[in-house]
Amino acid sequence: MWTIGLLLAASLITGIKLAQHLRYTHARKLRGCEEPPKYPHKDPFLGSDYWRDQKKAAQESRWLATSTALFAKYGRTYEINNLGQRMIHTMDVQNIQSVWATDFENWGLQPLREGIAVPFLDHGINTTDGDFWRHSRALVRPTFARTEGANLDFLGKRVDRLLGQLPTDGSTVDLQLLFDCLILDTSTEFLFGESMDSLLPNQRQECMSFINAFDYCLYAIGARVRLGPLRFLHWDRKWLDSIQVVHKHVDRYIDKAIESHKNTRAGSDETDLKTHRYVLVDEMARQTHNKLDLRSQILTVFTPGRDSTAHALSNVFHVLARRPDVYEKLRNEVLQYDDAELTFELLKSMRYLQWVLNEGFRTHPTTAQSNRMALYDTQLPTGGGKDGQAPIYIRKGDTVMASMWGLHQDKDIWGEDAAEFKPERWQNLKPVWTFVPFLGGPRTCPAQQMVLTQEAYVLARFARSFERIENMDPHPWTEARRIGFHSKYGVKVKLVPAASKQESY
């Protein structure tokens, strides 16, 4: 009896799979699409072998090299079985532009991210699609749109504080930790209206508990992202404890914003009366007093903003400490402007500094890839067939993983020296979709300009203050990953103050 039942079940499953395959093949041919290269799984059912290899590569700090090798072997676009789901990996510029811009309405991220970070955060700008996403973006964009000038005022004060803590006696300092504190302070200032002041010595211990808890939350979320549909297997007591620490800090600002709004008379000025700045938590508190909703919205903005900027700074200073030729050119350009105020416009006009920023994002990614799920049947413009030029049929529920890392290392675009840090390559380059550290289309990162401006400002201040930045770490840049990538061994340097002029701290 059991044998007959099992045979019937097996026959039913086989029939369903066959019918799905026939429908897929028919739809693919109607569209004139071809199959992409397929990764040769040892486990044809779940593709668990690929997942194990990826996990091992990440643990051994060679995920980026592994990604490069896979594209070199299987082509710019290939298909994998991602724990039972069809996933297309691509570094092709046409496919990336299609998913993120020209075919935007057929793709979403909510099915991939919804619930993945719960209970750390739930709905927000980076986890939803449709009307809720548009509402969240409308709330967030003014925060970043108004920070180009005003942001530099309080950033300058925080950088003064950081520079004042740097040794000038030739001793070694790890800049990575200090950059984490710097961006934590500036992020909390423009999001909450007041800084956590983690750069103050008497605040350092309390803030370090927040930083450590926050970093572990990101590490655990990264693990859950990589688990995909099997994330229910993830259980980590330390993660849950870290969430409590983060929520306690963030809730303090949320409670204050809610109370302030309750006490504000109707019709009052929408900007902060004391600072005349748009404060995100205050603006959101005018829309809702739901504490859980406010917390999720705030954390979905705070998470990438704080992590990406701090990592970008650490990564580029890791290079500058090993490339005195690049730092000298950068410093000479900055010093041409003497003591001129470092405005948004002036920083944008420093061409070599901007090239250094671009090359930093290209060669040392803070974010290496991003995914989207097909909300409807659609297709990718290229990557199928023997020559890789045919379109690829995509079914509703299929996922595309776009590799910005692969795109930014493509020798056909950047030349044979693509792996080299070479700011001069940007002299005649005006890339559009071939350089997308913040992606593009309707969901372009709203904090892009703020991140670039903050990083440029810090670089310029260091160039004015220090004649040289000398490497004190024997390790090459080695990837470490929470959600984005940073230096596994920090940024250990010796700073040589400018001989002719030092900033007064």
Short mmCIF file of C-alpha atoms in Angstrom, two decimals:
data_model
loop_
_atom_site.label_atom_id
_atom_site.label_comp_id
_atom_site.label_asym_id
_atom_site.label_seq_id
_atom_site.Cartn_x
_atom_site.Cartn_y
_atom_site.Cartn_z
CA MET A 1 0.00 0.00 0.00
CA TRP A 2 2.76 2.43 0.97
CA THR A 3 4.70 1.46 -2.13
CA ILE A 4 1.74 2.26 -4.38
CA GLY A 5 1.22 5.58 -2.61
CA LEU A 6 4.86 6.55 -3.06
CA LEU A 7 4.77 5.59 -6.72
CA LEU A 8 1.64 7.67 -7.26
CA ALA A 9 3.20 10.66 -5.48
CA ALA A 10 6.38 10.32 -7.51
CA SER A 11 4.37 10.09 -10.72
CA LEU A 12 2.35 13.19 -9.78
CA ILE A 13 5.48 15.22 -9.00
CA THR A 14 7.11 14.04 -12.23
CA GLY A 15 3.99 14.98 -14.20
CA ILE A 16 3.87 18.44 -12.65
CA LYS A 17 7.56 19.02 -13.36
CA LEU A 18 7.15 17.82 -16.96
CA ALA A 19 4.14 20.08 -17.53
CA GLN A 20 6.03 23.07 -16.08
CA HIS A 21 9.02 22.32 -18.31
CA LEU A 22 6.85 22.05 -21.41
CA ARG A 23 5.12 25.37 -20.61
CA TYR A 24 8.48 26.99 -20.00
CA THR A 25 9.95 25.66 -23.25
CA HIS A 26 6.91 26.78 -25.24
CA ALA A 27 6.98 30.30 -23.75
CA ARG A 28 10.74 30.58 -24.25
CA LYS A 29 10.50 29.66 -27.94
CA LEU A 30 7.61 32.05 -28.51
CA ARG A 31 9.82 34.89 -27.26
CA GLY A 32 12.80 33.78 -29.33
CA CYS A 33 14.86 33.23 -26.18
CA GLU A 34 17.71 30.79 -25.58
CA GLU A 35 19.11 29.11 -22.47
CA PRO A 36 22.10 30.64 -20.64
CA PRO A 37 25.09 28.53 -19.56
CA LYS A 38 24.32 26.47 -16.46
CA TYR A 39 26.47 25.87 -13.43
CA PRO A 40 27.23 22.10 -13.20
CA HIS A 41 25.66 21.30 -9.84
CA LYS A 42 26.55 18.13 -7.98
CA ASP A 43 23.21 18.50 -6.19
CA PRO A 44 20.63 18.94 -8.99
CA PHE A 45 17.67 19.36 -6.61
CA LEU A 46 18.71 22.25 -4.34
CA GLY A 47 22.09 23.25 -5.70
CA SER A 48 23.44 22.98 -2.15
CA ASP A 49 26.97 22.38 -3.45
CA TYR A 50 27.10 25.90 -4.89
CA TRP A 51 25.82 27.38 -1.62
CA ARG A 52 28.44 25.47 0.40
CA ASP A 53 31.22 26.62 -1.93
CA GLN A 54 30.06 30.23 -1.62
CA LYS A 55 29.89 30.02 2.16
CA LYS A 56 33.38 28.54 2.33
CA ALA A 57 34.75 31.21 0.00
CA ALA A 58 33.27 33.94 2.20
CA GLN A 59 34.68 32.37 5.37
CA GLU A 60 38.13 32.17 3.77
CA SER A 61 38.01 35.81 2.54
CA ARG A 62 38.07 34.87 -1.14
CA TRP A 63 34.47 35.47 -2.17
CA LEU A 64 35.36 38.23 -4.64
CA ALA A 65 38.05 36.12 -6.30
CA THR A 66 35.63 33.19 -6.51
CA SER A 67 33.00 35.37 -8.16
CA THR A 68 35.55 36.56 -10.72
CA ALA A 69 36.58 32.99 -11.49
CA LEU A 70 32.98 31.83 -12.02
CA PHE A 71 32.27 34.58 -14.54
CA ALA A 72 35.55 33.84 -16.32
CA LYS A 73 34.57 30.17 -16.59
CA TYR A 74 30.85 30.34 -17.43
CA GLY A 75 30.54 33.73 -19.09
CA ARG A 76 29.04 37.11 -18.23
CA THR A 77 25.65 35.52 -17.57
CA TYR A 78 24.97 32.05 -16.21
CA GLU A 79 22.25 30.15 -14.36
CA ILE A 80 22.38 28.41 -11.00
CA ASN A 81 19.98 26.44 -8.83
CA ASN A 82 19.74 28.57 -5.69
CA LEU A 83 18.29 26.20 -3.11
CA GLY A 84 15.59 25.08 -5.52
CA GLN A 85 15.00 28.46 -7.16
CA ARG A 86 16.24 29.54 -10.58
CA MET A 87 18.77 32.36 -10.34
CA ILE A 88 20.58 34.15 -13.16
CA HIS A 89 23.96 35.63 -12.29
CA THR A 90 24.98 38.44 -14.61
CA MET A 91 27.69 41.07 -14.96
CA ASP A 92 26.40 42.13 -18.37
CA VAL A 93 25.67 45.86 -18.61
CA GLN A 94 22.61 45.36 -20.84
CA ASN A 95 20.99 42.98 -18.37
CA ILE A 96 21.71 45.19 -15.37
CA GLN A 97 20.27 48.24 -17.10
CA SER A 98 17.19 46.27 -18.14
CA VAL A 99 16.37 45.00 -14.64
CA TRP A 100 17.10 48.26 -12.82
CA ALA A 101 15.75 50.74 -15.36
CA THR A 102 14.18 49.94 -18.72
CA ASP A 103 12.19 46.92 -17.46
CA PHE A 104 11.92 48.19 -13.89
CA GLU A 105 8.18 47.51 -13.38
CA ASN A 106 8.62 43.78 -13.97
CA TRP A 107 11.09 43.38 -11.11
CA GLY A 108 10.94 43.79 -7.33
CA LEU A 109 12.82 43.07 -4.12
CA GLN A 110 10.05 42.78 -1.55
CA PRO A 111 9.57 39.01 -2.12
CA LEU A 112 13.30 38.56 -1.48
CA ARG A 113 13.75 40.85 1.51
CA GLU A 114 10.41 40.86 3.29
CA GLY A 115 10.91 39.37 6.72
CA ILE A 116 14.57 38.61 6.16
CA ALA A 117 15.75 41.05 8.85
CA VAL A 118 12.86 40.57 11.31
CA PRO A 119 12.96 41.31 14.23
CA PHE A 120 15.81 43.78 13.53
CA LEU A 121 13.68 45.69 11.03
CA ASP A 122 10.66 45.07 8.84
CA HIS A 123 9.15 47.37 6.21
CA GLY A 124 11.14 50.27 4.80
CA ILE A 125 12.60 51.83 1.69
CA ASN A 126 15.02 48.94 1.09
CA THR A 127 12.60 46.09 1.74
CA THR A 128 9.39 47.01 -0.09
CA ASP A 129 7.97 47.64 -3.56
CA GLY A 130 5.02 49.60 -4.94
CA ASP A 131 3.16 52.31 -3.07
CA PHE A 132 4.85 51.69 0.31
CA TRP A 133 8.29 52.02 -1.30
CA ARG A 134 7.27 55.23 -3.10
CA HIS A 135 5.93 56.63 0.18
CA SER A 136 9.14 55.73 2.02
CA ARG A 137 11.31 57.25 -0.69
CA ALA A 138 9.29 60.47 -0.65
CA LEU A 139 9.96 60.74 3.09
CA VAL A 140 13.66 59.99 2.82
CA ARG A 141 14.78 61.96 -0.24
CA PRO A 142 14.53 65.46 1.33
CA THR A 143 16.94 64.33 4.06
CA PHE A 144 19.66 63.68 1.51
CA ALA A 145 18.69 66.43 -0.93
CA ARG A 146 19.25 69.09 1.74
CA THR A 147 22.56 67.80 3.11
CA GLU A 148 24.95 68.86 0.34
CA GLY A 149 25.83 72.12 2.09
CA ALA A 150 24.41 71.94 5.59
CA ASN A 151 25.79 68.43 6.13
CA LEU A 152 29.34 69.73 5.76
CA ASP A 153 28.90 72.08 8.71
CA PHE A 154 28.42 69.40 11.31
CA LEU A 155 30.64 66.93 9.39
CA GLY A 156 33.46 69.46 9.73
CA LYS A 157 33.05 69.57 13.49
CA ARG A 158 33.16 65.78 13.72
CA VAL A 159 36.26 65.62 11.49
CA ASP A 160 37.92 68.25 13.72
CA ARG A 161 37.29 65.91 16.64
CA LEU A 162 38.67 62.91 14.76
CA LEU A 163 41.83 64.73 13.63
CA GLY A 164 42.43 65.85 17.19
CA GLN A 165 42.66 62.23 18.31
CA LEU A 166 45.19 61.12 15.71
CA PRO A 167 48.79 60.57 16.86
CA THR A 168 51.46 62.80 15.34
CA ASP A 169 54.43 61.09 17.02
CA GLY A 170 54.79 58.27 14.50
CA SER A 171 52.78 55.71 16.44
CA THR A 172 50.37 53.41 14.65
CA VAL A 173 46.64 54.09 14.49
CA ASP A 174 43.81 52.03 13.00
CA LEU A 175 41.70 54.44 10.95
CA GLN A 176 38.94 51.92 10.31
CA LEU A 177 37.54 52.08 13.84
CA LEU A 178 37.71 55.89 13.87
CA PHE A 179 35.90 56.11 10.54
CA ASP A 180 33.19 53.84 11.95
CA CYS A 181 32.76 56.29 14.83
CA LEU A 182 32.87 59.34 12.55
CA ILE A 183 30.12 58.10 10.26
CA LEU A 184 28.06 56.86 13.22
CA ASP A 185 28.16 60.39 14.65
CA THR A 186 27.28 62.15 11.39
CA SER A 187 24.57 59.62 10.51
CA THR A 188 22.81 59.93 13.85
CA GLU A 189 23.02 63.72 13.63
CA PHE A 190 21.19 64.05 10.33
CA LEU A 191 18.76 61.18 10.99
CA PHE A 192 17.93 61.94 14.62
CA GLY A 193 18.87 65.58 14.99
CA GLU A 194 21.60 64.81 17.54
CA SER A 195 24.82 62.85 17.40
CA MET A 196 25.79 59.81 19.44
CA ASP A 197 29.21 61.51 19.84
CA SER A 198 31.11 58.23 19.76
CA LEU A 199 34.33 60.15 19.03
CA LEU A 200 34.19 61.70 22.51
CA PRO A 201 36.36 59.65 24.89
CA ASN A 202 33.73 59.62 27.66
CA GLN A 203 31.11 58.32 25.20
CA ARG A 204 33.32 55.75 23.48
CA GLN A 205 32.56 52.77 25.70
CA GLU A 206 28.78 53.16 25.53
CA CYS A 207 28.88 53.78 21.80
CA MET A 208 31.17 50.83 21.20
CA SER A 209 28.51 48.57 22.67
CA PHE A 210 26.12 49.98 20.07
CA ILE A 211 28.65 49.68 17.23
CA ASN A 212 29.52 46.09 18.10
CA ALA A 213 25.85 45.15 18.41
CA PHE A 214 24.96 46.94 15.19
CA ASP A 215 27.82 45.33 13.28
CA TYR A 216 26.80 41.89 14.48
CA CYS A 217 23.22 42.54 13.39
CA LEU A 218 24.49 43.30 9.88
CA TYR A 219 26.70 40.22 9.89
CA ALA A 220 23.74 38.02 10.86
CA ILE A 221 21.45 39.63 8.27
CA GLY A 222 24.11 38.95 5.64
CA ALA A 223 24.09 35.29 6.68
CA ARG A 224 20.29 35.21 6.40
CA VAL A 225 20.44 36.79 2.94
CA ARG A 226 22.86 34.11 1.77
CA LEU A 227 20.60 31.39 3.20
CA GLY A 228 17.79 32.63 0.97
CA PRO A 229 14.62 30.52 1.35
CA LEU A 230 16.33 28.46 4.07
CA ARG A 231 16.82 31.45 6.37
CA PHE A 232 14.35 29.88 8.81
CA LEU A 233 17.28 27.63 9.75
CA HIS A 234 19.14 30.64 11.11
CA TRP A 235 18.94 31.01 14.88
CA ASP A 236 21.51 33.02 16.78
CA ARG A 237 21.13 34.12 20.40
CA LYS A 238 23.85 36.71 20.03
CA TRP A 239 21.96 38.24 17.09
CA LEU A 240 18.78 38.58 19.14
CA ASP A 241 20.71 40.12 22.04
CA SER A 242 22.42 42.56 19.66
CA ILE A 243 19.04 43.59 18.26
CA GLN A 244 17.90 44.56 21.74
CA VAL A 245 20.94 46.80 22.21
CA VAL A 246 20.35 48.57 18.86
CA HIS A 247 16.62 48.99 19.45
CA LYS A 248 17.22 50.51 22.88
CA HIS A 249 19.44 53.23 21.40
CA VAL A 250 17.23 53.99 18.40
CA ASP A 251 14.00 53.98 20.43
CA ARG A 252 15.36 56.79 22.58
CA TYR A 253 15.39 59.11 19.56
CA ILE A 254 12.03 57.84 18.32
CA ASP A 255 10.36 58.43 21.69
CA LYS A 256 11.75 61.95 21.78
CA ALA A 257 10.48 62.69 18.23
CA ILE A 258 6.99 61.36 19.00
CA GLU A 259 6.78 63.35 22.21
CA SER A 260 8.04 66.48 20.47
CA HIS A 261 5.41 66.15 17.75
CA LYS A 262 2.64 65.65 20.27
CA ASN A 263 3.68 68.87 21.98
CA THR A 264 4.02 70.85 18.76
CA ARG A 265 1.13 73.07 17.81
CA ALA A 266 -0.62 72.35 14.57
CA GLY A 267 0.61 74.43 11.68
CA SER A 268 4.11 74.96 13.01
CA ASP A 269 7.11 75.12 10.73
CA GLU A 270 7.98 71.73 9.29
CA THR A 271 11.69 72.13 9.83
CA ASP A 272 13.50 71.76 13.10
CA LEU A 273 13.07 75.11 14.82
CA LYS A 274 16.45 75.06 16.50
CA THR A 275 18.68 73.99 13.64
CA HIS A 276 16.46 74.71 10.61
CA ARG A 277 17.39 71.26 9.32
CA TYR A 278 15.20 68.50 7.99
CA VAL A 279 15.44 65.69 10.56
CA LEU A 280 14.20 62.38 9.26
CA VAL A 281 12.82 60.96 12.48
CA ASP A 282 10.88 64.18 13.17
CA GLU A 283 9.37 64.21 9.70
CA MET A 284 8.38 60.55 9.98
CA ALA A 285 6.85 61.14 13.39
CA ARG A 286 4.50 63.62 11.73
CA GLN A 287 3.24 60.77 9.56
CA THR A 288 2.83 58.10 12.22
CA HIS A 289 3.36 57.45 15.93
CA ASN A 290 3.66 53.70 15.36
CA LYS A 291 6.95 52.97 17.06
CA LEU A 292 7.65 49.71 15.22
CA ASP A 293 7.01 51.34 11.84
CA LEU A 294 9.21 54.31 12.67
CA ARG A 295 12.01 52.07 13.86
CA SER A 296 11.96 49.97 10.69
CA GLN A 297 11.89 53.02 8.43
CA ILE A 298 14.81 54.62 10.27
CA LEU A 299 16.93 51.47 10.37
CA THR A 300 16.45 50.74 6.66
CA VAL A 301 18.00 54.15 5.95
CA PHE A 302 20.61 54.11 8.70
CA THR A 303 21.95 50.62 7.90
CA PRO A 304 23.33 51.15 4.38
CA GLY A 305 24.15 54.83 4.93
CA ARG A 306 26.39 54.28 7.91
CA ASP A 307 28.01 51.05 6.71
CA SER A 308 28.70 52.07 3.11
CA THR A 309 30.34 55.42 3.88
CA ALA A 310 32.56 54.07 6.65
CA HIS A 311 33.65 51.13 4.49
CA ALA A 312 34.31 53.35 1.48
CA LEU A 313 36.56 55.60 3.57
CA SER A 314 38.45 52.68 5.08
CA ASN A 315 38.96 51.01 1.72
CA VAL A 316 40.34 54.09 -0.03
CA PHE A 317 42.68 54.96 2.85
CA HIS A 318 43.92 51.36 2.79
CA VAL A 319 45.00 52.03 -0.80
CA LEU A 320 46.46 55.49 -0.16
CA ALA A 321 48.71 54.13 2.59
CA ARG A 322 50.22 51.77 0.00
CA ARG A 323 50.25 54.20 -2.91
CA PRO A 324 52.22 57.31 -1.90
CA ASP A 325 52.23 58.41 -5.54
CA VAL A 326 48.41 58.64 -5.56
CA TYR A 327 48.28 60.40 -2.19
CA GLU A 328 50.89 62.95 -3.34
CA LYS A 329 48.86 63.83 -6.45
CA LEU A 330 45.68 64.06 -4.39
CA ARG A 331 47.35 66.26 -1.80
CA ASN A 332 48.88 68.58 -4.39
CA GLU A 333 45.46 69.16 -5.93
CA VAL A 334 43.84 69.93 -2.57
CA LEU A 335 46.63 72.30 -1.53
CA GLN A 336 46.10 74.39 -4.67
CA TYR A 337 43.05 75.84 -2.94
CA ASP A 338 44.94 76.89 0.23
CA ASP A 339 42.47 77.48 3.08
CA ALA A 340 39.39 77.87 0.89
CA GLU A 341 36.21 76.57 2.48
CA LEU A 342 35.58 72.96 1.42
CA THR A 343 32.14 73.45 -0.06
CA PHE A 344 30.16 70.90 -2.02
CA GLU A 345 30.97 72.76 -5.25
CA LEU A 346 34.71 73.00 -4.52
CA LEU A 347 34.98 69.29 -3.69
CA LYS A 348 33.18 68.39 -6.91
CA SER A 349 35.63 70.53 -8.88
CA MET A 350 38.67 68.59 -7.59
CA ARG A 351 39.04 66.21 -10.51
CA TYR A 352 41.78 63.94 -9.19
CA LEU A 353 40.04 63.59 -5.84
CA GLN A 354 36.85 62.52 -7.65
CA TRP A 355 38.85 60.01 -9.70
CA VAL A 356 40.26 58.53 -6.48
CA LEU A 357 36.74 58.15 -5.09
CA ASN A 358 35.50 56.44 -8.25
CA GLU A 359 38.47 54.11 -8.42
CA GLY A 360 37.99 53.22 -4.77
CA PHE A 361 34.41 52.10 -5.38
CA ARG A 362 35.42 50.26 -8.56
CA THR A 363 38.31 48.24 -7.10
CA HIS A 364 37.17 47.86 -3.48
CA PRO A 365 33.39 47.45 -3.47
CA THR A 366 31.31 48.26 -0.44
CA THR A 367 28.49 46.39 -2.21
CA ALA A 368 29.44 43.73 -4.75
CA GLN A 369 26.06 42.51 -5.97
CA SER A 370 22.31 43.03 -5.72
CA ASN A 371 19.30 40.93 -6.65
CA ARG A 372 15.75 41.31 -7.91
CA MET A 373 12.88 38.86 -8.39
CA ALA A 374 10.69 38.80 -11.47
CA LEU A 375 7.16 39.89 -10.53
CA TYR A 376 5.86 38.85 -13.98
CA ASP A 377 7.11 36.80 -16.91
CA THR A 378 9.72 38.85 -18.78
CA GLN A 379 13.16 38.44 -20.37
CA LEU A 380 16.76 39.58 -20.19
CA PRO A 381 18.14 41.14 -23.38
CA THR A 382 21.30 39.02 -23.63
CA GLY A 383 23.25 36.06 -22.26
CA GLY A 384 21.45 33.12 -23.93
CA GLY A 385 22.51 30.74 -26.67
CA LYS A 386 25.90 29.40 -27.66
CA ASP A 387 27.27 32.85 -28.42
CA GLY A 388 25.68 34.48 -25.35
CA GLN A 389 23.86 37.05 -27.50
CA ALA A 390 20.29 35.73 -27.39
CA PRO A 391 17.67 36.96 -24.88
CA ILE A 392 16.86 34.82 -21.83
CA TYR A 393 13.29 33.97 -20.86
CA ILE A 394 12.48 34.80 -17.24
CA ARG A 395 9.50 33.34 -15.42
CA LYS A 396 7.66 35.01 -12.58
CA GLY A 397 9.57 34.09 -9.41
CA ASP A 398 12.98 33.75 -11.06
CA THR A 399 15.77 35.86 -9.55
CA VAL A 400 18.54 37.87 -11.16
CA MET A 401 21.74 38.58 -9.22
CA ALA A 402 23.61 41.51 -10.74
CA SER A 403 27.34 41.67 -10.05
CA MET A 404 28.60 45.23 -9.86
CA TRP A 405 31.94 43.73 -8.88
CA GLY A 406 32.09 41.70 -12.10
CA LEU A 407 31.01 44.69 -14.20
CA HIS A 408 33.61 46.95 -12.60
CA GLN A 409 36.37 44.40 -13.22
CA ASP A 410 35.41 43.67 -16.84
CA LYS A 411 38.57 44.00 -18.94
CA ASP A 412 36.53 44.67 -22.08
CA ILE A 413 35.33 47.88 -20.39
CA TRP A 414 38.26 48.91 -18.19
CA GLY A 415 41.22 47.42 -20.03
CA GLU A 416 43.77 44.74 -19.19
CA ASP A 417 44.78 46.66 -16.07
CA ALA A 418 41.22 46.56 -14.69
CA ALA A 419 42.40 45.11 -11.37
CA GLU A 420 44.85 47.98 -10.81
CA PHE A 421 43.97 51.06 -8.76
CA LYS A 422 44.56 53.74 -11.38
CA PRO A 423 42.73 57.07 -10.88
CA GLU A 424 44.10 58.42 -14.16
CA ARG A 425 41.87 56.06 -16.13
CA TRP A 426 38.94 58.38 -15.30
CA GLN A 427 40.43 61.34 -17.17
CA ASN A 428 38.42 60.70 -20.33
CA LEU A 429 35.75 58.37 -18.96
CA LYS A 430 32.09 59.29 -18.63
CA PRO A 431 30.48 55.94 -17.80
CA VAL A 432 26.76 55.55 -17.35
CA TRP A 433 25.71 51.94 -16.78
CA THR A 434 29.25 50.56 -16.85
CA PHE A 435 29.95 52.10 -13.42
CA VAL A 436 27.11 51.60 -10.94
CA PRO A 437 28.38 51.46 -7.33
CA PHE A 438 24.99 52.85 -6.25
CA LEU A 439 23.11 51.04 -9.05
CA GLY A 440 20.69 53.13 -11.11
CA GLY A 441 17.17 53.66 -12.30
CA PRO A 442 14.22 54.59 -10.05
CA ARG A 443 15.81 52.85 -7.04
CA THR A 444 19.18 54.58 -7.25
CA CYS A 445 20.54 54.97 -3.73
CA PRO A 446 19.16 58.32 -2.45
CA ALA A 447 22.25 58.77 -0.26
CA GLN A 448 24.69 58.59 -3.18
CA GLN A 449 25.61 62.27 -3.27
CA MET A 450 25.88 62.49 0.50
CA VAL A 451 28.24 59.50 0.66
CA LEU A 452 30.49 60.91 -2.08
CA THR A 453 30.53 64.38 -0.51
CA GLN A 454 31.37 63.08 2.97
CA GLU A 455 34.16 60.91 1.62
CA ALA A 456 35.60 63.75 -0.49
CA TYR A 457 35.54 66.11 2.50
CA VAL A 458 37.42 63.68 4.76
CA LEU A 459 40.02 63.01 2.07
CA ALA A 460 40.58 66.74 1.57
CA ARG A 461 40.95 67.39 5.31
CA PHE A 462 43.53 64.62 5.63
CA ALA A 463 45.42 65.97 2.60
CA ARG A 464 45.65 69.38 4.29
CA SER A 465 46.78 67.89 7.58
CA PHE A 466 49.24 65.14 6.69
CA GLU A 467 52.19 65.10 4.33
CA ARG A 468 52.23 61.32 4.15
CA ILE A 469 50.14 58.32 5.15
CA GLU A 470 52.42 55.33 5.68
CA ASN A 471 51.29 51.73 5.77
CA MET A 472 52.01 49.84 9.02
CA ASP A 473 50.20 46.60 8.15
CA PRO A 474 51.90 43.68 6.34
CA HIS A 475 48.58 42.33 5.04
CA PRO A 476 47.21 43.17 1.60
CA TRP A 477 43.59 44.26 1.39
CA THR A 478 41.69 41.17 2.51
CA GLU A 479 37.93 41.08 2.27
CA ALA A 480 35.71 40.93 5.33
CA ARG A 481 31.97 41.06 4.94
CA ARG A 482 28.96 42.05 6.96
CA ILE A 483 26.56 43.23 4.30
CA GLY A 484 29.25 45.14 2.41
CA PHE A 485 33.03 44.63 2.13
CA HIS A 486 35.80 46.19 4.17
CA SER A 487 39.37 45.43 5.23
CA LYS A 488 39.64 42.34 7.41
CA TYR A 489 42.74 43.68 9.20
CA GLY A 490 41.69 47.29 9.51
CA VAL A 491 43.63 50.30 8.21
CA LYS A 492 46.78 50.55 10.33
CA VAL A 493 48.90 53.55 9.39
CA LYS A 494 51.45 56.08 10.56
CA LEU A 495 50.57 59.70 9.86
CA VAL A 496 53.25 62.28 9.07
CA PRO A 497 51.95 65.81 9.79
CA ALA A 498 52.36 68.49 7.16
CA ALA A 499 55.68 70.27 7.69
CA SER A 500 54.64 73.71 6.50
CA LYS A 501 51.10 73.88 7.80
CA GLN A 502 49.13 71.79 10.28
CA GLU A 503 45.45 72.21 11.00
CA SER A 504 44.67 73.40 14.48
CA TYR A 505 42.60 70.74 16.14
#
